[in-house]
């Protein structure tokens, strides 16, 4: 299952480290006794997600390079050794939020957002196993659209379902389009959920897509909804409101992220009050969960995330 990370310094259990600081041969301390020391892989832009996929005894990573004008791709073997490290040919204005899609032959696709011609748009490029551009970059979102964020699900047959949101919810909402296994647009873009944003998803064992999103019925009110999307039919099931939260002036909101296991669906989001004046600032992460086949609203619980440099688990 896909893992997505946003810290400047990212330590991975597969003995890899991407650091937004100096490149060198220095390694990190062991986070836990059973872990090896992390090794630096390169330089990443600040406040940008890093996407990682593990498949066929290899680890694939893509991130926004320092300066925000390039995407960088790394492939590791099962021992954590670098097999390939290369910049990818892409748009080059202000690339952000890359997502990997893997193919069985070793080639791969990457989605990202950029604004070479304002407004910000969603793009896709297909690359061979050596990181050379095969086709694209292709703009997936309509020319007049302003894209805020997106989520993508890769299906068992290699096709993908892409869900992207308008920057202003009043401009439309969450759109859906289908891509074929070779990265070609296979279905017309359509508005799927009106006046909604912040799509997040996971693919279940049965191939159904567990999709959640946010609506804002009034200022500073955020309602979180959940539904199943069937990639075979393109139909979205009945939506259930499963949570709500309020924002306020000065609060930075991090929208929900969906997780899944064999029996339960999880949704986490965070609110941050940044430091200023006499305030030291604080942040809180919230969680709701419900049975896999029985979505329902519940009172969010606060996750106690340790601020210790070396927490004990």
XYZ file of C-alpha atoms in Angstrom, residues 3-291:
289
model
C 3.018 5.517 1.843
C 3.283 9.245 1.614
C 5.554 11.427 3.803
C 6.089 15.154 4.300
C 8.902 15.848 6.836
C 12.095 17.623 5.719
C 14.078 14.720 7.166
C 12.608 11.320 6.334
C 13.904 8.076 7.859
C 12.707 4.866 6.297
C 12.825 1.396 7.808
C 14.518 0.147 4.626
C 17.710 1.927 5.658
C 17.249 5.042 3.563
C 17.218 8.694 4.362
C 16.335 11.739 2.314
C 17.647 14.845 4.029
C 17.026 18.491 3.264
C 20.577 19.374 4.291
C 24.129 18.512 3.205
C 24.783 15.475 1.035
C 27.511 13.263 2.449
C 28.420 9.788 3.539
C 27.406 10.387 7.156
C 24.692 8.109 8.447
C 22.069 8.648 11.094
C 21.984 7.073 14.508
C 19.804 4.020 14.902
C 16.226 5.011 15.621
C 15.583 1.610 17.197
C 17.966 -1.263 17.995
C 16.546 -3.459 15.232
C 16.993 -0.733 12.596
C 20.135 -0.077 10.616
C 21.483 3.438 10.295
C 19.852 5.674 7.696
C 21.768 6.707 4.590
C 21.345 9.995 2.758
C 19.931 9.838 -0.745
C 19.787 13.469 -1.860
C 18.393 16.947 -1.434
C 14.673 17.688 -1.289
C 12.681 20.908 -1.420
C 11.171 22.103 1.827
C 7.564 21.301 2.753
C 7.041 18.926 -0.166
C 5.779 15.329 0.052
C 7.989 12.377 -0.847
C 6.288 9.446 -2.514
C 7.519 5.888 -1.966
C 6.493 2.515 -3.364
C 7.967 -0.928 -2.690
C 7.514 -3.573 -5.370
C 9.382 -6.717 -6.528
C 12.190 -6.319 -3.981
C 12.823 -2.743 -5.047
C 12.015 0.622 -3.504
C 11.035 3.578 -5.682
C 11.018 7.205 -4.501
C 10.211 10.512 -6.147
C 10.474 13.997 -4.669
C 10.698 17.671 -5.613
C 14.329 18.727 -5.891
C 15.712 21.807 -4.174
C 14.468 24.914 -5.952
C 11.124 23.351 -6.839
C 11.795 23.144 -10.593
C 12.579 19.436 -11.012
C 11.466 15.980 -9.928
C 14.061 13.488 -8.714
C 13.651 9.697 -8.876
C 15.597 7.017 -6.978
C 15.373 3.224 -7.230
C 16.900 1.006 -4.535
C 17.534 -2.738 -4.465
C 16.455 -5.028 -1.626
C 19.625 -4.181 0.315
C 18.985 -0.442 0.151
C 21.673 0.222 -2.473
C 20.980 2.887 -5.099
C 20.357 1.415 -8.550
C 19.280 4.644 -10.203
C 19.224 8.297 -9.162
C 18.154 10.823 -11.773
C 16.212 14.007 -12.410
C 13.063 13.462 -14.470
C 12.074 15.487 -17.498
C 8.936 17.381 -16.471
C 7.354 20.806 -16.422
C 9.677 23.207 -14.638
C 7.853 26.173 -13.128
C 6.922 25.168 -9.561
C 6.449 21.402 -9.504
C 4.855 19.923 -6.384
C 3.102 16.888 -4.894
C 4.497 14.045 -7.042
C 2.885 10.583 -7.016
C 4.375 7.369 -8.454
C 2.599 4.698 -10.490
C 4.549 1.489 -11.234
C 4.285 -0.845 -14.221
C 5.203 -4.521 -14.308
C 7.971 -4.006 -16.894
C 9.929 -1.607 -14.666
C 8.655 1.563 -16.295
C 6.740 4.042 -14.183
C 4.489 7.069 -14.297
C 4.470 10.224 -12.194
C 1.668 12.698 -11.534
C 2.391 16.181 -10.205
C 0.990 19.697 -10.121
C 2.626 22.776 -11.616
C 1.744 26.227 -12.930
C 3.879 26.832 -16.044
C 0.851 28.684 -17.343
C -1.248 29.988 -14.472
C -3.465 28.507 -13.045
C -1.991 25.410 -11.349
C -2.715 22.227 -13.276
C -2.316 18.457 -12.942
C 0.275 16.722 -15.149
C 1.399 13.176 -15.951
C 4.603 11.775 -17.457
C 5.482 8.174 -18.430
C 9.115 7.048 -17.991
C 11.105 3.930 -18.890
C 13.040 1.983 -16.255
C 16.052 4.289 -16.759
C 14.002 7.387 -15.984
C 13.843 8.604 -19.592
C 10.609 10.289 -20.676
C 8.499 8.024 -22.931
C 5.539 10.339 -23.401
C 4.199 13.527 -21.843
C 4.162 15.596 -19.818
C 0.406 15.588 -20.412
C -1.911 18.065 -18.725
C -4.763 16.058 -17.222
C -6.900 18.897 -15.867
C -8.830 21.222 -18.209
C -7.057 24.384 -19.300
C -9.349 26.692 -17.321
C -9.295 24.667 -14.079
C -7.388 25.612 -10.912
C -6.206 22.417 -9.209
C -5.713 22.408 -5.437
C -4.960 18.739 -4.697
C -5.532 15.237 -6.003
C -5.433 11.524 -5.177
C -4.856 8.544 -7.452
C -5.678 4.837 -7.165
C -3.893 2.224 -9.280
C -6.054 -0.785 -10.104
C -5.065 -4.438 -10.457
C -5.137 -4.211 -14.272
C -2.692 -1.286 -14.254
C -5.295 1.382 -14.997
C -5.688 4.302 -12.606
C -8.511 6.443 -11.280
C -7.564 10.064 -10.633
C -9.574 12.351 -8.350
C -8.651 16.033 -8.365
C -10.213 19.052 -6.671
C -10.838 22.614 -7.789
C -8.978 25.300 -5.851
C -12.272 27.008 -5.036
C -14.989 24.548 -4.008
C -17.603 26.854 -5.503
C -15.915 26.414 -8.916
C -16.920 22.766 -9.061
C -15.637 20.185 -6.586
C -13.900 16.829 -7.008
C -13.423 15.557 -10.557
C -12.679 12.047 -11.802
C -10.828 10.743 -14.834
C -9.570 7.303 -15.871
C -6.063 6.523 -17.173
C -5.056 3.363 -19.023
C -2.141 1.162 -17.936
C 0.190 2.939 -20.386
C -0.678 6.357 -18.966
C -3.120 7.527 -21.623
C -6.370 9.303 -20.748
C -9.064 6.645 -21.083
C -12.116 8.521 -19.853
C -13.321 12.100 -20.054
C -12.907 14.358 -17.047
C -16.182 14.670 -15.112
C -17.387 16.384 -11.961
C -17.943 13.581 -9.448
C -18.674 15.350 -6.123
C -19.991 18.882 -6.171
C -18.552 21.563 -3.828
C -16.010 19.151 -2.285
C -12.242 19.090 -1.855
C -9.247 17.351 -0.275
C -9.735 13.848 -1.756
C -7.923 11.000 0.030
C -8.165 7.290 -0.716
C -6.939 3.722 -0.377
C -7.661 0.667 -2.534
C -9.242 -2.231 -0.674
C -8.412 -5.925 -1.054
C -11.531 -6.339 -3.192
C -10.410 -3.612 -5.606
C -12.960 -1.042 -4.442
C -11.638 2.445 -3.736
C -12.271 3.857 -0.263
C -12.634 7.591 -0.848
C -13.018 10.455 1.631
C -13.334 14.199 1.112
C -14.199 17.472 2.845
C -17.107 19.871 2.384
C -17.437 23.331 3.919
C -21.127 24.063 4.501
C -20.250 27.357 6.209
C -17.184 29.384 7.109
C -14.681 27.410 9.246
C -16.914 24.318 9.324
C -15.465 21.163 7.763
C -17.527 18.012 7.222
C -15.690 14.804 6.329
C -17.485 12.317 4.052
C -16.700 8.746 3.043
C -17.930 6.461 0.241
C -16.875 3.512 -1.910
C -15.967 4.048 -5.568
C -16.252 1.110 -7.959
C -13.551 1.395 -10.669
C -15.301 -1.215 -12.829
C -18.478 0.842 -13.156
C -17.198 4.317 -12.337
C -19.964 4.705 -9.776
C -19.673 6.344 -6.356
C -21.665 4.714 -3.565
C -23.756 6.453 -0.940
C -21.787 9.031 1.060
C -21.715 9.093 4.863
C -20.586 12.006 7.010
C -18.061 10.421 9.372
C -16.508 13.450 11.109
C -16.461 17.226 11.402
C -13.999 19.809 12.675
C -13.703 23.583 12.954
C -10.916 25.859 11.849
C -10.217 29.373 13.093
C -8.211 32.467 12.284
C -4.510 31.674 12.641
C -4.992 27.916 12.458
C -3.228 25.948 9.731
C -5.368 22.994 8.654
C -3.966 19.717 7.306
C -6.847 17.839 5.652
C -7.772 14.231 6.395
C -5.645 11.304 5.276
C -7.307 7.904 4.919
C -5.857 4.618 6.155
C -7.119 1.082 5.883
C -6.560 -2.353 7.385
C -8.447 -5.637 7.154
C -11.346 -4.491 9.302
C -11.208 -0.736 9.880
C -11.081 2.607 8.068
C -9.066 5.416 9.701
C -9.079 9.161 9.020
C -6.492 11.523 10.512
C -6.178 15.294 10.208
C -4.233 17.994 12.034
C -4.620 21.608 13.148
C -1.587 23.787 13.847
C -1.358 27.068 15.747
C 1.970 28.526 14.712
C 4.186 30.451 17.109
C 4.023 34.233 17.201
C 4.500 36.958 19.773
C 4.419 35.338 23.213
C 2.853 32.128 21.859
C 5.047 29.054 21.417
C 2.609 27.436 19.020
C 1.074 23.981 19.140
C -0.406 21.322 16.903
C -2.909 18.529 17.415
C -3.663 15.438 15.334
C -7.133 13.904 15.380
C -8.443 10.454 14.473
C -11.776 8.827 13.726
C -12.282 5.195 12.740
C -15.161 2.920 11.836
C -15.713 -0.698 10.707
